[in-house]
XYZ file of C-alpha atoms in Angstrom:
227
model
C 103.783 137.457 133.425
C 101.211 137.610 136.257
C 98.072 135.538 135.774
C 94.964 137.588 135.085
C 92.294 137.447 137.783
C 88.670 138.495 137.233
C 86.914 139.870 134.141
C 88.309 142.912 132.333
C 86.149 145.482 130.537
C 87.041 143.761 127.239
C 85.921 140.389 128.692
C 82.570 141.911 129.756
C 82.032 143.381 126.249
C 82.875 140.012 124.645
C 80.459 138.145 126.951
C 77.721 140.709 126.268
C 78.174 140.206 122.490
C 77.894 136.419 122.873
C 74.799 136.802 125.046
C 73.149 139.151 122.526
C 73.943 136.584 119.810
C 71.916 133.923 121.650
C 74.855 132.103 123.312
C 75.105 131.576 127.075
C 78.895 131.257 127.623
C 80.583 129.620 130.604
C 82.571 131.495 133.240
C 84.488 130.253 136.298
C 84.561 131.525 139.884
C 87.751 133.057 141.265
C 88.988 132.829 144.854
C 87.263 136.194 145.484
C 83.765 134.711 144.933
C 82.166 134.459 148.376
C 80.268 131.241 149.033
C 81.559 129.565 145.849
C 84.445 127.158 145.295
C 87.204 128.653 143.162
C 87.313 126.989 139.745
C 83.614 126.024 139.703
C 81.884 126.843 136.410
C 78.651 128.766 135.846
C 76.442 129.708 132.887
C 76.086 133.426 132.068
C 72.433 134.575 132.074
C 72.265 138.385 131.841
C 73.807 141.776 132.696
C 71.899 144.197 134.901
C 71.973 147.970 134.481
C 73.831 149.986 135.589
C 77.125 148.055 135.499
C 77.946 148.588 139.172
C 78.595 146.098 141.975
C 77.241 142.581 141.372
C 75.666 143.155 137.938
C 76.518 139.804 136.283
C 73.782 137.147 136.662
C 74.898 133.501 136.433
C 73.609 130.018 137.280
C 76.306 127.826 138.931
C 76.771 124.377 137.389
C 74.654 121.819 139.200
C 72.368 124.486 140.715
C 69.014 125.994 139.688
C 69.586 129.305 141.506
C 70.290 132.557 139.641
C 72.922 134.625 141.462
C 74.713 137.945 140.846
C 78.465 138.512 141.056
C 81.008 141.221 140.292
C 83.754 141.079 137.590
C 86.477 140.318 140.181
C 84.621 137.141 141.240
C 84.470 135.614 137.729
C 87.046 134.705 135.071
C 87.206 133.305 131.520
C 90.237 131.143 132.347
C 89.237 127.508 132.773
C 91.171 125.993 135.727
C 93.487 123.045 134.932
C 92.271 119.563 135.929
C 93.273 118.499 139.400
C 96.082 115.952 139.585
C 95.553 112.910 141.782
C 98.102 112.594 144.571
C 100.308 109.477 144.176
C 99.530 106.643 146.558
C 101.989 106.492 149.480
C 104.531 103.691 149.319
C 103.946 100.849 151.821
C 106.223 101.098 154.865
C 109.162 98.749 154.957
C 108.917 95.974 157.557
C 111.199 96.546 160.553
C 114.443 94.632 160.449
C 115.215 92.399 163.363
C 118.658 93.221 164.690
C 120.174 91.690 167.789
C 122.391 94.087 169.668
C 124.400 93.018 172.713
C 124.912 95.674 175.367
C 127.411 95.391 178.214
C 125.898 95.409 181.692
C 126.036 98.842 183.277
C 124.571 99.454 186.712
C 121.732 101.926 186.612
C 122.250 105.261 188.349
C 119.426 106.625 190.508
C 117.101 108.796 188.456
C 116.253 112.221 189.813
C 112.650 113.340 189.388
C 112.334 116.008 186.683
C 111.367 119.473 187.821
C 107.800 120.399 186.803
C 107.662 122.526 183.673
C 106.074 125.967 184.054
C 102.665 126.269 182.434
C 102.612 128.614 179.416
C 100.648 131.815 179.805
C 97.260 131.686 178.052
C 97.240 133.415 174.657
C 94.141 135.362 173.708
C 92.760 134.151 170.393
C 91.754 136.871 167.883
C 88.024 137.279 167.387
C 86.824 135.735 164.107
C 86.125 138.181 161.294
C 82.407 138.667 160.589
C 81.332 136.493 157.677
C 79.966 138.125 154.576
C 76.233 137.360 154.294
C 75.402 134.776 151.673
C 73.707 135.953 148.537
C 70.029 135.346 148.232
C 69.018 133.600 144.987
C 66.728 135.454 142.636
C 63.051 134.842 143.275
C 61.500 132.135 141.121
C 58.196 132.431 139.338
C 58.144 136.268 139.379
C 57.097 138.076 136.195
C 60.099 139.893 134.621
C 59.812 143.664 134.241
C 59.088 144.817 130.672
C 60.330 148.225 129.459
C 59.114 149.734 126.156
C 61.117 152.758 124.928
C 60.255 155.191 122.101
C 63.333 157.132 120.939
C 63.445 160.147 118.605
C 66.628 159.888 116.515
C 66.267 163.237 114.731
C 64.640 164.561 111.541
C 61.291 162.987 112.437
C 62.616 159.421 112.709
C 61.596 157.191 115.659
C 62.618 153.772 116.963
C 61.076 151.410 119.533
C 62.860 148.816 121.682
C 61.716 146.374 124.388
C 63.642 145.109 127.439
C 62.354 142.045 129.323
C 64.131 142.188 132.661
C 67.737 142.917 131.655
C 67.550 141.153 128.290
C 66.879 143.129 125.123
C 64.094 141.131 123.441
C 63.340 143.686 120.685
C 66.250 145.657 119.261
C 65.732 149.302 118.132
C 63.221 149.076 115.258
C 62.112 152.053 113.082
C 58.456 153.153 113.437
C 56.533 155.860 111.563
C 55.900 159.237 113.239
C 52.162 158.748 112.621
C 52.205 155.525 114.671
C 54.090 157.299 117.467
C 51.561 160.154 117.512
C 48.629 157.710 117.593
C 50.185 155.697 120.441
C 50.960 158.855 122.443
C 47.326 159.982 122.290
C 46.304 156.723 123.992
C 48.623 157.476 126.919
C 48.565 160.396 129.373
C 48.063 163.996 128.143
C 51.586 164.872 129.312
C 53.122 162.171 127.093
C 50.951 163.220 124.127
C 51.996 166.879 124.580
C 55.729 166.039 124.647
C 55.506 163.778 121.588
C 53.448 166.375 119.691
C 56.103 169.002 120.443
C 58.851 166.757 119.019
C 56.747 166.039 115.914
C 56.017 169.764 115.363
C 59.727 170.546 115.561
C 60.455 167.796 113.010
C 57.713 169.163 110.703
C 59.182 172.671 110.891
C 62.635 171.330 110.093
C 61.399 169.352 107.100
C 59.356 172.351 105.847
C 62.440 174.565 105.981
C 64.350 171.942 104.045
C 61.607 171.743 101.410
C 61.637 175.544 101.018
C 65.411 175.509 100.613
C 65.272 172.754 97.997
C 62.449 174.575 96.187
C 64.526 177.760 96.028
C 67.531 175.828 94.711
C 65.329 174.142 92.092
C 63.954 177.496 90.924
C 67.481 178.919 90.679
C 68.652 175.897 88.673
C 65.624 176.147 86.370
C 66.317 179.865 85.769
C 69.969 179.107 84.973
C 68.840 176.431 82.531
C 66.409 178.856 80.880
C 69.193 181.441 80.514
C 71.275 178.854 78.682
C 68.502 178.590 76.103
C 67.489 175.041 76.823
């Protein structure tokens, strides 16, 4: 079975769950990670939105820089420990051997013909190097996003994102609080929120009228039974 390389969609979902639970798991760089040694570990920091390109923020072990990588450049498989190469055996001392050769008169040696010089081979131009990633700026204030969401039938929730980390999960808030907050913002925001609240009021009023009619019908049926 071929060894898995990079993070799958299931791996990304698992890491996101651990991060949301307050754990910063470890990942390892693959051979595809540019500027990083394959097998080096890093601590997962956050996921940026949308999940395209280099959207996984990590801090390499032994470094203070925050860097972004893609799923193909990271893995959950911890590399095996490197084995130390065995020390080379000492060379054996040369054996002294006395060999007797019969005397043979030396023949005149002809000078060797000069060898032709090999034709120069053009070396291929080096491929342009991929620019190194720039570490995230330090000391900058993270962006804060506050979202009010209408979930239907007059119910609202609020959530807060600090950078790419969800610091406040969707929390229910009363429609009255939403209307009061909208009035403190721009007139356009107040108008949109008021329209959503009016639609929710109309829906609830229709429901009340329906329940009232059903109650009157049930009361009449009970009266007919002589209760």
